[in-house]
Each structure stands twice: as C-alpha cells, then as structure tokens.
Short mmCIF file of N, CA and C in Angstrom, two decimals:
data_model
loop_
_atom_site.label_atom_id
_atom_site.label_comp_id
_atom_site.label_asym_id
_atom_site.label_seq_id
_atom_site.Cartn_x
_atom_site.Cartn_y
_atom_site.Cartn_z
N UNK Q 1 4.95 -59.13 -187.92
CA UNK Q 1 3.91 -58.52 -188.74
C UNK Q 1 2.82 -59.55 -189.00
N UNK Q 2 1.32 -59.07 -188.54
CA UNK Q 2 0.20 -60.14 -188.96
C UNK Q 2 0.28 -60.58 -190.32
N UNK Q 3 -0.01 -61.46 -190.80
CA UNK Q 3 -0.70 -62.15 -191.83
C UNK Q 3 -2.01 -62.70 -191.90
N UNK Q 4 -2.57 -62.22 -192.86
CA UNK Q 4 -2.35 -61.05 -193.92
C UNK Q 4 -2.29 -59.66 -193.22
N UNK Q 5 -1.33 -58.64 -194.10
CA UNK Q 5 -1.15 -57.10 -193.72
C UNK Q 5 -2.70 -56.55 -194.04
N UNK Q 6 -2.45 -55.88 -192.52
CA UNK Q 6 -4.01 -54.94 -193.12
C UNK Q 6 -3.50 -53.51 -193.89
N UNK Q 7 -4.39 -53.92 -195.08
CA UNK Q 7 -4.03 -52.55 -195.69
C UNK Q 7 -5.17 -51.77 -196.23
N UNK Q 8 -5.39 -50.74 -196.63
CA UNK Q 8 -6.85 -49.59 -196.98
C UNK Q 8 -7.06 -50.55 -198.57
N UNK Q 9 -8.37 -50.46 -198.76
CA UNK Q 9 -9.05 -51.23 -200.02
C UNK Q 9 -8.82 -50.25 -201.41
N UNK Q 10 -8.21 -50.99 -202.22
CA UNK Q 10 -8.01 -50.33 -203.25
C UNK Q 10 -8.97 -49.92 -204.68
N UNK Q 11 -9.51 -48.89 -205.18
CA UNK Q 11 -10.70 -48.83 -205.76
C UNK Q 11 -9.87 -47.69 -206.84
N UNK Q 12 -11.06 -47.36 -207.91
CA UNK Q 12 -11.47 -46.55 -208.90
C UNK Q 12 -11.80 -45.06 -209.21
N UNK Q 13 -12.16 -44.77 -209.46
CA UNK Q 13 -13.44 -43.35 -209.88
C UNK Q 13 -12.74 -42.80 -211.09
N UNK Q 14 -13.63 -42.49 -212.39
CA UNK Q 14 -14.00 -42.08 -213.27
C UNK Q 14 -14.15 -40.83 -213.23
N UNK Q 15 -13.72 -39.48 -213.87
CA UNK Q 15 -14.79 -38.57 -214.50
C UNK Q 15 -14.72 -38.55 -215.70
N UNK Q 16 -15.89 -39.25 -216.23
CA UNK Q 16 -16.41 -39.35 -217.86
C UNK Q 16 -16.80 -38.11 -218.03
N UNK Q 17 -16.40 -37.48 -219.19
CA UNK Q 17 -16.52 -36.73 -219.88
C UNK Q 17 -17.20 -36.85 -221.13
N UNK Q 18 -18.76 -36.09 -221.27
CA UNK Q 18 -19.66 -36.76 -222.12
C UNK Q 18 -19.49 -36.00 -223.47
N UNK Q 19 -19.41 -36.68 -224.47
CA UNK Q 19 -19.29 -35.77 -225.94
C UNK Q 19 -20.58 -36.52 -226.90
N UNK Q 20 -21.03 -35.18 -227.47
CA UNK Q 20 -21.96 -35.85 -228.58
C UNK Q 20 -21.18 -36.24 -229.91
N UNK Q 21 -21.73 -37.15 -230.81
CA UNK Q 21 -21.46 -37.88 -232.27
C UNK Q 21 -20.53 -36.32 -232.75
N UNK Q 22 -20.38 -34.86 -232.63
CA UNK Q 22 -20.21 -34.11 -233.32
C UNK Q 22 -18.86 -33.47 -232.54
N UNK Q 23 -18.80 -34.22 -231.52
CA UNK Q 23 -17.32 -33.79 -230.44
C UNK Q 23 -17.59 -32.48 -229.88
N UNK Q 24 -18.77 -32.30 -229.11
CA UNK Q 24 -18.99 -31.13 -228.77
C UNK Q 24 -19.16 -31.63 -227.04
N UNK Q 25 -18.53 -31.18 -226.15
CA UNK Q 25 -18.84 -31.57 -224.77
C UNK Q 25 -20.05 -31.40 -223.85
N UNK Q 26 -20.68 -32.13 -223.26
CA UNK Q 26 -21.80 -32.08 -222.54
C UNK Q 26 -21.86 -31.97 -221.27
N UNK Q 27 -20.41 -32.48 -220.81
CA UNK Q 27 -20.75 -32.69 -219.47
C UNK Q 27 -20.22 -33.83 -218.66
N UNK Q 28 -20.30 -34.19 -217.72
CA UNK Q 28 -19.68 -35.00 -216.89
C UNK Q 28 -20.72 -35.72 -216.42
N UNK Q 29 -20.32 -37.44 -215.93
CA UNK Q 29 -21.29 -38.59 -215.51
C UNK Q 29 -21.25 -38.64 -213.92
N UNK Q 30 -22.60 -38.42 -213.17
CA UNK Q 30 -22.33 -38.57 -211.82
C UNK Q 30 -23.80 -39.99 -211.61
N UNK Q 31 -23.51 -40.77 -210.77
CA UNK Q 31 -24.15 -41.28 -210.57
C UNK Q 31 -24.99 -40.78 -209.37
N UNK Q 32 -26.30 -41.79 -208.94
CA UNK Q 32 -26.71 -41.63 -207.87
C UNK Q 32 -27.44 -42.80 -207.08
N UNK Q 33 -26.28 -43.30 -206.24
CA UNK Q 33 -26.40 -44.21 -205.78
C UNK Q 33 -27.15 -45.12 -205.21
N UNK Q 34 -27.21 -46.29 -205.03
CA UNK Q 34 -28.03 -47.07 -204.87
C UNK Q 34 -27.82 -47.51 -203.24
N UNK Q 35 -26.42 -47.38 -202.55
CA UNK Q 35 -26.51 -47.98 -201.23
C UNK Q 35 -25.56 -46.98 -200.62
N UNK Q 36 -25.96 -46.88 -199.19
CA UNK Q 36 -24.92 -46.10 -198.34
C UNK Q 36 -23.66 -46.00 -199.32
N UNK Q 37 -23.15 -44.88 -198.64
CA UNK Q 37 -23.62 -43.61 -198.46
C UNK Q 37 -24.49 -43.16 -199.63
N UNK Q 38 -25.52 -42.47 -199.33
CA UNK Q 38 -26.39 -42.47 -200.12
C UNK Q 38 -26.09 -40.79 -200.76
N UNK Q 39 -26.02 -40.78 -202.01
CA UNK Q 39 -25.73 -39.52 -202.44
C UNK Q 39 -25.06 -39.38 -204.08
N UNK Q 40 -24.41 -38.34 -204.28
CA UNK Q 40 -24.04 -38.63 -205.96
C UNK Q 40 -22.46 -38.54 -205.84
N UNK Q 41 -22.16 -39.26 -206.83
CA UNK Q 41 -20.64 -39.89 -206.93
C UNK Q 41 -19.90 -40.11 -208.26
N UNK Q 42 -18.61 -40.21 -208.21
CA UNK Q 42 -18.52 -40.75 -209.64
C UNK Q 42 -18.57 -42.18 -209.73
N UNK Q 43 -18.70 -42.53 -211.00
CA UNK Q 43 -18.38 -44.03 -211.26
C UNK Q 43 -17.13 -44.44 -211.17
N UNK Q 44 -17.27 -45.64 -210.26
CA UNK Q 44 -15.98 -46.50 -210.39
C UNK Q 44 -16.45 -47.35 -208.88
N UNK Q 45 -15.16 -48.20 -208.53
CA UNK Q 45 -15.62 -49.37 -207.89
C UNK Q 45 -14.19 -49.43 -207.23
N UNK Q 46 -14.33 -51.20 -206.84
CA UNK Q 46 -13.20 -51.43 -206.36
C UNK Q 46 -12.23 -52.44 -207.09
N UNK Q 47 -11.08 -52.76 -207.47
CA UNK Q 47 -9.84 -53.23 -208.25
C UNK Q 47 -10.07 -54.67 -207.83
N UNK Q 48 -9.70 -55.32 -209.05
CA UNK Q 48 -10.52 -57.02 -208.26
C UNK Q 48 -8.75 -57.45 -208.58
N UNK Q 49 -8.48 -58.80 -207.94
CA UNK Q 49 -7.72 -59.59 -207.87
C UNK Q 49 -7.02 -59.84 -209.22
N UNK Q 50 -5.64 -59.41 -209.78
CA UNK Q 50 -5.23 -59.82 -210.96
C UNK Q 50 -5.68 -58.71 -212.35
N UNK Q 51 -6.38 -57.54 -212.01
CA UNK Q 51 -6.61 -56.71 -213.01
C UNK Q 51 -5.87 -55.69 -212.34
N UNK Q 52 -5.74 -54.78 -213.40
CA UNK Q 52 -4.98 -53.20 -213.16
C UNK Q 52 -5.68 -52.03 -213.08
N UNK Q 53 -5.06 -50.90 -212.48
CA UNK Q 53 -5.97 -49.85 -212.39
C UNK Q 53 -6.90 -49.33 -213.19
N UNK Q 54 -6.10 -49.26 -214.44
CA UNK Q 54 -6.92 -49.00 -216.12
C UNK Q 54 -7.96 -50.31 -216.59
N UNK Q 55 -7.64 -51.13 -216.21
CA UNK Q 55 -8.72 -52.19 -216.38
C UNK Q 55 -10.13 -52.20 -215.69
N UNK Q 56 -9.96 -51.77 -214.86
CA UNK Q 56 -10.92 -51.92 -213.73
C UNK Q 56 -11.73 -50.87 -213.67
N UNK Q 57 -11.25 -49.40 -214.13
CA UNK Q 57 -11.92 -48.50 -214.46
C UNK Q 57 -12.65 -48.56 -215.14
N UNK Q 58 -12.50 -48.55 -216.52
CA UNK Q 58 -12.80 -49.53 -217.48
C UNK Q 58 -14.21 -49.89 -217.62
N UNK Q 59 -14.19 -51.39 -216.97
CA UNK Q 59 -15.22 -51.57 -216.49
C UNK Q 59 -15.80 -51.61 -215.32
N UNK Q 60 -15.27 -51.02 -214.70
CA UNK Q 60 -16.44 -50.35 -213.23
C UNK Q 60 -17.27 -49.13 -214.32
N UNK Q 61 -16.93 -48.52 -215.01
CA UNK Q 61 -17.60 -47.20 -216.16
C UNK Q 61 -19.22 -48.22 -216.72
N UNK Q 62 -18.13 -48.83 -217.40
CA UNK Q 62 -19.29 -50.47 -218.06
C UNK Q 62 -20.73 -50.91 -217.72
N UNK Q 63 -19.88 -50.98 -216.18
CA UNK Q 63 -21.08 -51.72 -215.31
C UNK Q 63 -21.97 -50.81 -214.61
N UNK Q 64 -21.29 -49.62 -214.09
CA UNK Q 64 -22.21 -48.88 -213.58
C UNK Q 64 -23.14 -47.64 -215.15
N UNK Q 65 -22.61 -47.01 -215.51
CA UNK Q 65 -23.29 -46.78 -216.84
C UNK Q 65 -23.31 -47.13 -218.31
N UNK Q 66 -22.94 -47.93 -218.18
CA UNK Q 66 -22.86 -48.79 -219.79
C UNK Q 66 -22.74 -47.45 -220.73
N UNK Q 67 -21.11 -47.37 -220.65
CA UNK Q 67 -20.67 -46.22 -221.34
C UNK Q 67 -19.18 -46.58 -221.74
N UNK Q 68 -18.37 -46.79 -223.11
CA UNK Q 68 -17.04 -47.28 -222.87
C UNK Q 68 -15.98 -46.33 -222.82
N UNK Q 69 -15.20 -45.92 -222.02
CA UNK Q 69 -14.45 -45.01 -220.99
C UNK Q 69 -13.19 -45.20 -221.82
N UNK Q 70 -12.90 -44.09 -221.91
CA UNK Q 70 -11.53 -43.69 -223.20
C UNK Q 70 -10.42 -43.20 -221.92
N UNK Q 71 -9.76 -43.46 -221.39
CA UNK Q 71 -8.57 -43.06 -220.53
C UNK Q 71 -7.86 -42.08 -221.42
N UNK Q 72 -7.73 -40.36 -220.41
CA UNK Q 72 -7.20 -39.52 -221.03
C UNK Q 72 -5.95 -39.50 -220.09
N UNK Q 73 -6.08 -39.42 -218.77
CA UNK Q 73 -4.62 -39.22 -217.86
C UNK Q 73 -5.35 -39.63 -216.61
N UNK Q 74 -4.64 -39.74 -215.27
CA UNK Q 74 -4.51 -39.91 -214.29
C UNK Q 74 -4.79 -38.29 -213.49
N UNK Q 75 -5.80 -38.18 -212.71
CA UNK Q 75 -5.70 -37.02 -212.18
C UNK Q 75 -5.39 -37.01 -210.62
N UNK Q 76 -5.13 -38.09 -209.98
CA UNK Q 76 -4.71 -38.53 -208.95
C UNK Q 76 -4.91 -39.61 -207.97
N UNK Q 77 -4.23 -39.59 -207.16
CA UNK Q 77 -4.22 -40.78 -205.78
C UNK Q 77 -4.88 -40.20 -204.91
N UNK Q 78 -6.44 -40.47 -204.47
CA UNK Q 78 -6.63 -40.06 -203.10
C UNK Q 78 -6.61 -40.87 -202.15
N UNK Q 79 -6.17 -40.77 -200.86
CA UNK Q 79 -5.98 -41.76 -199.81
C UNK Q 79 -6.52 -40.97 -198.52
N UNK Q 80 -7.38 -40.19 -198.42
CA UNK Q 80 -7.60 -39.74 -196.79
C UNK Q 80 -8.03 -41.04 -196.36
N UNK Q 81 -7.41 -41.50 -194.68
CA UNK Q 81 -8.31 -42.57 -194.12
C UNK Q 81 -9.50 -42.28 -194.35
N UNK Q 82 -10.65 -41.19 -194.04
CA UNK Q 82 -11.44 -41.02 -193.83
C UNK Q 82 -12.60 -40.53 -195.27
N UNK Q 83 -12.15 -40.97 -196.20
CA UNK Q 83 -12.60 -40.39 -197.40
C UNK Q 83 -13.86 -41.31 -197.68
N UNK Q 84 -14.44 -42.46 -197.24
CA UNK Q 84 -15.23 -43.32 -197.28
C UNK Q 84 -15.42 -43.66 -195.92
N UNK Q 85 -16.90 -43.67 -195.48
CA UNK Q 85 -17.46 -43.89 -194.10
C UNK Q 85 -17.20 -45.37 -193.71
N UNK Q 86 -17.26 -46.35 -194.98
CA UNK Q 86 -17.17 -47.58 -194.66
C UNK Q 86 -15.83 -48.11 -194.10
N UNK Q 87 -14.75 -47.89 -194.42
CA UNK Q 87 -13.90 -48.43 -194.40
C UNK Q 87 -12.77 -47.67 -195.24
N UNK Q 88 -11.78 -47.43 -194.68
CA UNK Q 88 -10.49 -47.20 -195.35
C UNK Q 88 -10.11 -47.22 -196.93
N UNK Q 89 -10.34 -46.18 -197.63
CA UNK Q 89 -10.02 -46.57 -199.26
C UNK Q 89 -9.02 -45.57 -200.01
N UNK Q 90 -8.00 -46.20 -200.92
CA UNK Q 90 -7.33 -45.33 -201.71
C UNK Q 90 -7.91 -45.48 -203.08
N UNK Q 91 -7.81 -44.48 -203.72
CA UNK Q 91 -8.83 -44.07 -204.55
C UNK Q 91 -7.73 -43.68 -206.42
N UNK Q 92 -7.38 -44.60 -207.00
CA UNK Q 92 -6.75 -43.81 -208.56
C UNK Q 92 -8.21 -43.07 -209.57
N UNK Q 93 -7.81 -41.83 -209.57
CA UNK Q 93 -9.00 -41.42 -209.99
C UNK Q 93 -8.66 -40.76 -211.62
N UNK Q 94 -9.40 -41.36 -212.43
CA UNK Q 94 -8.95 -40.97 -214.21
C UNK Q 94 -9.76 -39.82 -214.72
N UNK Q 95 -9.16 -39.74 -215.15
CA UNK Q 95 -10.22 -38.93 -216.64
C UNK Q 95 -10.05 -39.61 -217.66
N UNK Q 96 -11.32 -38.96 -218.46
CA UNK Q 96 -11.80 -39.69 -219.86
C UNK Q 96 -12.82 -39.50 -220.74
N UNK Q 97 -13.08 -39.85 -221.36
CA UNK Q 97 -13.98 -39.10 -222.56
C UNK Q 97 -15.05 -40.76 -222.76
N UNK Q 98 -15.86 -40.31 -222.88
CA UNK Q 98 -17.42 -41.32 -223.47
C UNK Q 98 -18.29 -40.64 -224.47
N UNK Q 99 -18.76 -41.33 -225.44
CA UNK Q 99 -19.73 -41.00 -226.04
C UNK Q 99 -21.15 -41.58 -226.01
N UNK Q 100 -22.30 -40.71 -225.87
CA UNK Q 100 -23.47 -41.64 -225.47
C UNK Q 100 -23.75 -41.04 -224.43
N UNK Q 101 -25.06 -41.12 -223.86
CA UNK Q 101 -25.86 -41.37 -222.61
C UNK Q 101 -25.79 -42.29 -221.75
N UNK Q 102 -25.64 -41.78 -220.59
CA UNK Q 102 -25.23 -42.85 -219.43
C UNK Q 102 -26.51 -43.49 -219.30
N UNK Q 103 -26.81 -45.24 -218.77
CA UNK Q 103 -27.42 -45.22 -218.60
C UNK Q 103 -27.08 -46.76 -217.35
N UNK Q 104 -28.11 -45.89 -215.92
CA UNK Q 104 -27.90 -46.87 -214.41
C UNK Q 104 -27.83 -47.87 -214.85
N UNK Q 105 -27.02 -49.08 -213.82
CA UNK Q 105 -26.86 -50.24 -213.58
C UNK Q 105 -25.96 -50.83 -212.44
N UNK Q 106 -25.82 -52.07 -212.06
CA UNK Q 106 -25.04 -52.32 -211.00
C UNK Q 106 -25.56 -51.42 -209.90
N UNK Q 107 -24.67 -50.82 -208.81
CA UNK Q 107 -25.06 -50.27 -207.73
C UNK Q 107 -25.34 -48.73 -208.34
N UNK Q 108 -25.73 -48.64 -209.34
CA UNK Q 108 -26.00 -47.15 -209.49
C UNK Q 108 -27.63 -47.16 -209.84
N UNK Q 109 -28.31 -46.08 -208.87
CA UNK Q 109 -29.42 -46.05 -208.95
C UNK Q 109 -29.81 -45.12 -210.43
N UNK Q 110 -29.23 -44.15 -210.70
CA UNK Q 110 -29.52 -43.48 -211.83
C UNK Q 110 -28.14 -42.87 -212.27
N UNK Q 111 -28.22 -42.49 -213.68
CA UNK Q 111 -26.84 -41.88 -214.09
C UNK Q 111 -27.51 -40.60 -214.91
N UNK Q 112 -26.83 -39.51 -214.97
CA UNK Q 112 -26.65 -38.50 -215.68
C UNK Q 112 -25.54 -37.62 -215.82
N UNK Q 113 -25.91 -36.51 -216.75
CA UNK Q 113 -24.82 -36.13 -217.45
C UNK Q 113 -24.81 -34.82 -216.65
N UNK Q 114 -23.99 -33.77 -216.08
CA UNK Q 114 -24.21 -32.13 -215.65
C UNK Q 114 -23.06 -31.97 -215.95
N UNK Q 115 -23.77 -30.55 -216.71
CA UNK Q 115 -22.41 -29.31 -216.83
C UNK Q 115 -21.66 -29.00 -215.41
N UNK Q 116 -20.72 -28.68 -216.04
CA UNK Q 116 -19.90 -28.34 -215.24
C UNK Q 116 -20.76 -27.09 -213.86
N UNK Q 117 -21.02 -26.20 -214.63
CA UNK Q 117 -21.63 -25.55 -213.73
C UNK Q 117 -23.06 -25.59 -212.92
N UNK Q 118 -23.54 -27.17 -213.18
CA UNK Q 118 -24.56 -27.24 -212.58
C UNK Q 118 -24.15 -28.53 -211.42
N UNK Q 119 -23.06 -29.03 -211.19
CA UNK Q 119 -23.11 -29.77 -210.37
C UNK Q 119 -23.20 -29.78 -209.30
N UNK Q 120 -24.46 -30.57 -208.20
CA UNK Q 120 -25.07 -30.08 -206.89
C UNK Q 120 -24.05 -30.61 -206.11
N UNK Q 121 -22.67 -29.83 -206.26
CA UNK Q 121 -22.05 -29.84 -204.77
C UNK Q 121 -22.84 -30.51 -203.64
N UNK Q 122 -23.50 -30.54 -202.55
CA UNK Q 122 -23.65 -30.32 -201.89
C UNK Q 122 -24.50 -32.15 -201.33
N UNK Q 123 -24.32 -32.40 -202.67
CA UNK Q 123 -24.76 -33.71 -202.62
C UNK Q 123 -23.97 -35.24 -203.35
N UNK Q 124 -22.57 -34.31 -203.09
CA UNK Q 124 -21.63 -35.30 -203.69
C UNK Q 124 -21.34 -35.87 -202.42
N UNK Q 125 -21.08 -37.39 -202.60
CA UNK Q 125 -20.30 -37.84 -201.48
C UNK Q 125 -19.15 -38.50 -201.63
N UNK Q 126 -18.68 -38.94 -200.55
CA UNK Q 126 -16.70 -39.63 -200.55
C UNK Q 126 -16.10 -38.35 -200.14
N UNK Q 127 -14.98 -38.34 -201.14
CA UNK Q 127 -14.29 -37.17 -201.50
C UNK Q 127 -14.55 -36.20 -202.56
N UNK Q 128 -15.63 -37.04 -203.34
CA UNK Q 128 -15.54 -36.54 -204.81
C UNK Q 128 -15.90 -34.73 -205.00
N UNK Q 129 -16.36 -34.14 -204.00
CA UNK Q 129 -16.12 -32.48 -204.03
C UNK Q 129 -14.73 -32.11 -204.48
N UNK Q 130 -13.67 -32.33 -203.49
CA UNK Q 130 -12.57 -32.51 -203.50
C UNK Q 130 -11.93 -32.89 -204.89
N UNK Q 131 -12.12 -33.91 -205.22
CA UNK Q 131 -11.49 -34.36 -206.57
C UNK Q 131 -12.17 -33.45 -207.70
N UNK Q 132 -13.44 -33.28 -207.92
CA UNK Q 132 -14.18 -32.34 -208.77
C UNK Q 132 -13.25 -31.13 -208.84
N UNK Q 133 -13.02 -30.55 -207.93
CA UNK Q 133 -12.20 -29.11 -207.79
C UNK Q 133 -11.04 -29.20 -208.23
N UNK Q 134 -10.44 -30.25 -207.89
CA UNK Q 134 -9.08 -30.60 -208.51
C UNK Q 134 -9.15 -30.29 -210.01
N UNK Q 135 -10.24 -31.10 -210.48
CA UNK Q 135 -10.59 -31.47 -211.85
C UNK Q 135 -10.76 -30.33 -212.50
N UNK Q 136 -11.59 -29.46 -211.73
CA UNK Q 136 -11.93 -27.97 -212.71
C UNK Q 136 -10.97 -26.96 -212.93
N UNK Q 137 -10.53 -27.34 -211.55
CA UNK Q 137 -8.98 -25.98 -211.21
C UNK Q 137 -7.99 -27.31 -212.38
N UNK Q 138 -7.84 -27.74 -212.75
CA UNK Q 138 -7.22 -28.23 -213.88
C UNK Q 138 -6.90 -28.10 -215.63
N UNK Q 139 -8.82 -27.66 -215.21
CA UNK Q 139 -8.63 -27.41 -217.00
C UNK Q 139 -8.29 -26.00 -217.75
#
C-alpha cells in the first residue's frame, strides 16, 4: 500500500437556518461563490489537521458569513466521487440555527438569506440540490 493512502478530501457544509431577535424563521444561508465552480452553495469548507467535524463547521460558518452556527443534528455523509468537479470530496453536512444577517467573506462572494421556497435550484452547485431535498423532505 502507497504512502501516504490516497484518500477523498474531507470537508463541511452548513445549512444555517436564519432566525430573527423574536425566533421567528427567515430562511436559509446560501452563499455565492467566489471561485470555480462558480455558483450558489452552502457554507462550509474543508476540515483542517487536528480539528473535528463540529469545529470546523463552526468556523468555516465564521469565516465565510460571519454568523455563529448553533449545531442542531447531523443531516448526513455525502460521498459521491463525483460530487465536486475538483477533486474527490466527502462531505458531513449539519444543520443549525444563526441569528443575524449573513454577511460575505473568505471565498464567498456574497451571502444571503432565501426562503425555503425561493431557492434558485438551478443554480446550486456540488451536490447541494441533493442535500437541500434531503433537508426539506425532512422537516
């Protein structure tokens, strides 16, 4: 067996769930990205050396919308090889609750908030269609 094992890159994604000061729901955080693939996504990143899944979420949330990310549950593992054009990625993807307005940073070109029923499918990229549906057929 080579050394080092090649293995798929291990990463993040968020769906923040936006609530106003009065706990009334707004909506969900999609970004819109700043580099290939170019398109809208959730927040999150990739797991650095020595932190944990919940950590890293965390602040991948932080950095890309300076928003602090309340972990509600785990909504799954995605692993298609093909779920990212770049390269091979498995994906722990959370839910969670934020309060506040997202607002861009890091590789996110802009952040906002959409209802549920306004989200432009059609311009999500990765997997995140996929996981979205999961998410709705959930609640």
């Amino acid at each position: 067996m080579p050394w080092p094992p090649k293995t798929p890159y291990l990463a993040v994604d968020g769906i923040v769930k936006i609530f106003d000061p009065d706990g009334n729901f707004k909506g969900i955080v999609l970004i819109e990205r700043k580099n290939p693939p170019i398109g809208l996504a959730l927040p999150g990143g990739f797991v650095e050396v020595g932190e944990t899944v919940e950590e890293a979420v965390v602040r991948e949330i932080k950095e890309e919308v300076n928003l602090d990310f309340q972990i509600e549950k785990i909504l799954g593992v995605f692993s298609k090889p093909d779920r990212d054009p770049r390269f091979h990625v498995v994906s722990v993807v959370f839910v969670g609750r934020a309060v506040g307005e997202p607002r861009a940073s890091s590789d996110a070109k802009k952040a906002k908030v959409f209802k549920l029923e306004d989200i432009p499918w059609s311009k999500l990229v990765f997997d995140h269609k996929e996981i979205l549906k999961k998410f709705i057929g959930s609640l």
